[in-house]
Tab-separated table of C-alpha atoms and ligand atoms in Angstrom:
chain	number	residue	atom	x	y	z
L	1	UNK	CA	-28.835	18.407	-29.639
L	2	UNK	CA	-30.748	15.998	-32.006
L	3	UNK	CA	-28.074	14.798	-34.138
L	4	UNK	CA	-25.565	14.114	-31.290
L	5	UNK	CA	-25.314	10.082	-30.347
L	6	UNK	CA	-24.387	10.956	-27.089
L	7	UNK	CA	-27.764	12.988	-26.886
L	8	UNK	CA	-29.894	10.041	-28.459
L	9	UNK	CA	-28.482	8.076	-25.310
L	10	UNK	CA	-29.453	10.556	-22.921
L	11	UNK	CA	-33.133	10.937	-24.957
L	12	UNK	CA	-33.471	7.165	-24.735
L	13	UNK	CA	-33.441	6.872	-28.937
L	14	UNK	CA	-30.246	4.550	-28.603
L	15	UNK	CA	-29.975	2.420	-24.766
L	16	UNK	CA	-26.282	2.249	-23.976
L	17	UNK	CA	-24.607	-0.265	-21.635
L	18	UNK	CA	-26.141	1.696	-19.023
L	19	UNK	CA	-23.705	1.646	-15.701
L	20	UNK	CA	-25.211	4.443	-13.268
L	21	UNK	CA	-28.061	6.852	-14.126
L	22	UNK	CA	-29.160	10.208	-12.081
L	23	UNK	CA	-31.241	13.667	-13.451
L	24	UNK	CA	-27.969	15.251	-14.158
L	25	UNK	CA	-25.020	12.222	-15.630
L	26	UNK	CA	-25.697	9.075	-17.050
L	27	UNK	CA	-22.598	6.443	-17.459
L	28	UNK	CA	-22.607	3.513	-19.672
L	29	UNK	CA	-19.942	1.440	-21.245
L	30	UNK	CA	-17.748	2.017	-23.591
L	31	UNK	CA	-18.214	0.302	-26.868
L	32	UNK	CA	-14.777	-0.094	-28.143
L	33	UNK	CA	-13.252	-0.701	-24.709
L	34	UNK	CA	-9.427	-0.084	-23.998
L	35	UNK	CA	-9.235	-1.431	-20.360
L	36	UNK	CA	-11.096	-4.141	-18.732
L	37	UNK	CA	-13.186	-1.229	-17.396
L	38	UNK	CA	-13.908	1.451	-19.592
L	39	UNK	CA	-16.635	3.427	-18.750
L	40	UNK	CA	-17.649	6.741	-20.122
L	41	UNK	CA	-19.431	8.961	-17.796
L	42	UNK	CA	-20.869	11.729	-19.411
L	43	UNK	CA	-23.599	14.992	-18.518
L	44	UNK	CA	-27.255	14.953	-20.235
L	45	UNK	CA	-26.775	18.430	-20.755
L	46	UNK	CA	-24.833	18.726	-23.920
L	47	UNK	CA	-21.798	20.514	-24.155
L	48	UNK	CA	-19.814	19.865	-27.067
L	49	UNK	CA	-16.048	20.298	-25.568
L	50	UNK	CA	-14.456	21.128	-22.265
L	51	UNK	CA	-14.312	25.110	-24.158
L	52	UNK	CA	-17.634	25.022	-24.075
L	53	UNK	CA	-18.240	24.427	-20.379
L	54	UNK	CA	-19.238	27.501	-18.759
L	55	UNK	CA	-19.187	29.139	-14.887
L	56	UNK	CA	-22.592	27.621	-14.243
L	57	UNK	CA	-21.381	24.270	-15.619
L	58	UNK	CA	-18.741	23.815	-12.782
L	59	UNK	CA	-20.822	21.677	-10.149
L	60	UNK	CA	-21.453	19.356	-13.332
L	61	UNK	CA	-18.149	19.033	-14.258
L	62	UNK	CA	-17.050	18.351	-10.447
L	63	UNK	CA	-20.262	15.420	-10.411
L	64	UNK	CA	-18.791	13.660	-13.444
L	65	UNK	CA	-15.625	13.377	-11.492
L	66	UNK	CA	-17.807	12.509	-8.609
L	67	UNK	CA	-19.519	9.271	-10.343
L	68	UNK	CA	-16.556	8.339	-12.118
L	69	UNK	CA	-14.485	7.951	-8.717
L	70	UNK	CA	-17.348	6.160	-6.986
L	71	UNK	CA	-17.836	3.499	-10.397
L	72	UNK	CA	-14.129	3.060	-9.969
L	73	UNK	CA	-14.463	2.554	-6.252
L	74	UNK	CA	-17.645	0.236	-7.024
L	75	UNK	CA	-15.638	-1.666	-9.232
L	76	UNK	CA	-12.841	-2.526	-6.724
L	77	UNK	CA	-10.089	0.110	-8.188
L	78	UNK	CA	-9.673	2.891	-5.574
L	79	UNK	CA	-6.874	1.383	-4.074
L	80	UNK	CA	-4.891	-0.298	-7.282
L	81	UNK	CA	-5.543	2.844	-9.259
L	82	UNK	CA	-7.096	3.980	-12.196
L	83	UNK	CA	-7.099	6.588	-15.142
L	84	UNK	CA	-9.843	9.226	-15.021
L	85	UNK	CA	-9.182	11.515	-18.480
L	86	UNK	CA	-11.215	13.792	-20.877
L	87	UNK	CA	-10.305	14.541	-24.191
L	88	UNK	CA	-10.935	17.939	-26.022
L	89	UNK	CA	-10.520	18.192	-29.656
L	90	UNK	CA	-8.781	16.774	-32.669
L	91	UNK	CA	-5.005	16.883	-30.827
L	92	UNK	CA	-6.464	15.496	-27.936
L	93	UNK	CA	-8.474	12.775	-30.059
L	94	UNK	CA	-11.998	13.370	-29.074
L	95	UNK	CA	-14.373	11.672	-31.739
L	96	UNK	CA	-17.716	12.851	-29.709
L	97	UNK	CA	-18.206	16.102	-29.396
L	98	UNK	CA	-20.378	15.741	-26.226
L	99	UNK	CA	-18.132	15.776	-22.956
L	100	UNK	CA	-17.262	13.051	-21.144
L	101	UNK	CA	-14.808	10.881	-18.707
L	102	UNK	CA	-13.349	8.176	-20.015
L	103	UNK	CA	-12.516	5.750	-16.921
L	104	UNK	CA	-9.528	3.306	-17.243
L	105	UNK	CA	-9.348	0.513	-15.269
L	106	UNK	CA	-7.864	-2.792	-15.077
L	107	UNK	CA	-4.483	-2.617	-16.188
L	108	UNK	CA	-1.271	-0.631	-15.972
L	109	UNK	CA	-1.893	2.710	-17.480
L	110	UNK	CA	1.786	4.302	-19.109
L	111	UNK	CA	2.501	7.749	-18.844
L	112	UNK	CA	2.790	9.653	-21.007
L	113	UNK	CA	-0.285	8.671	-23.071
L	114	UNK	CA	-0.316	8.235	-26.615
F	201	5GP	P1	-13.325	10.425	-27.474
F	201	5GP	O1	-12.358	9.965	-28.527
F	201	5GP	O2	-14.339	11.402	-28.038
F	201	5GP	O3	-12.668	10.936	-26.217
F	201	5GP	O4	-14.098	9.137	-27.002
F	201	5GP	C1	-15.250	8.679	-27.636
F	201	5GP	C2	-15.524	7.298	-27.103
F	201	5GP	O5	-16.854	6.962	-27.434
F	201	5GP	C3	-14.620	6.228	-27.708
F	201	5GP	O6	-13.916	5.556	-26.655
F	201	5GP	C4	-15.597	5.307	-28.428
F	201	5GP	O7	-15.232	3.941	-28.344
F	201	5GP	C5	-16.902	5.604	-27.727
F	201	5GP	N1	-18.074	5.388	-28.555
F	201	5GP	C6	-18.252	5.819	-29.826
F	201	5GP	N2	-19.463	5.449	-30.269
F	201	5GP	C7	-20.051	4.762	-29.252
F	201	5GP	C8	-21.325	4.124	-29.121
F	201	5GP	O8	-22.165	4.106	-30.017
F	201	5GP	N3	-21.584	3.508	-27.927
F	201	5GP	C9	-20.676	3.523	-26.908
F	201	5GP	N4	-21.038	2.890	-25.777
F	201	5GP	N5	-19.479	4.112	-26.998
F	201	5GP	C10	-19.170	4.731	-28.167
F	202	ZN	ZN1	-24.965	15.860	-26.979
């Protein structure tokens, strides 16, 4: 979708803080972290919220959780813990309307979120 930013990352038009890269999710930091790691790890195929996903989209939406866990493991947070969490629409707070994973990590996560 050409006038998603998400989309320009995947494209190449803007270069994120690219973090892990394969033909199907790219991750990349996030640019207003709020956690000493916070990573967004997101599909190159755009959908624009969790709605959206579809039947065929399930192994995707399984391989962002995939990458996410093993950045978090990477990282050193597997055992300590961390906070794996996708927004979907304006209750929820999402600002991009492209899907992705936020990963938390880094400090004490409080339940329930804001
Ligand atoms: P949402 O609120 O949609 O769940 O999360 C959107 C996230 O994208 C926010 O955490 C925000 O900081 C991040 N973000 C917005 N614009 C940019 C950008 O240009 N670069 C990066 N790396 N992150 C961005
Ligand atoms: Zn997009």
């Amino acid at each position: 979708m050409t006038d998603c930013l998400f989309c320009k990352m995947v494209n190449g038009e803007i270069a994120p803080d690219k973090v892990y890269e394969d033909d199907d999710v790219l991750a990349f930091n996030d640019i207003n972290p709020v956690a000493p790691v916070h990573i967004l790890v997101i599909p190159k195929k755009h959908i624009s919220t969790l709605n959206d996903a579809e039947d065929e989209d399930t192994m995707l939406l399984g391989k962002l959780n995939r990458v996410a866990t093993g950045l978090a493991e990477k990282a050193g947070f597997a055992g300590e813990g961390y906070r794996v969490v996708m927004n979907c629409n304006d209750a929820a707070g999402q600002a991009v309307h492209h899907i992705h994973l936020h990963l938390l990590a880094g400090r004490q996560m409080t339940w329930p979120p804001g």
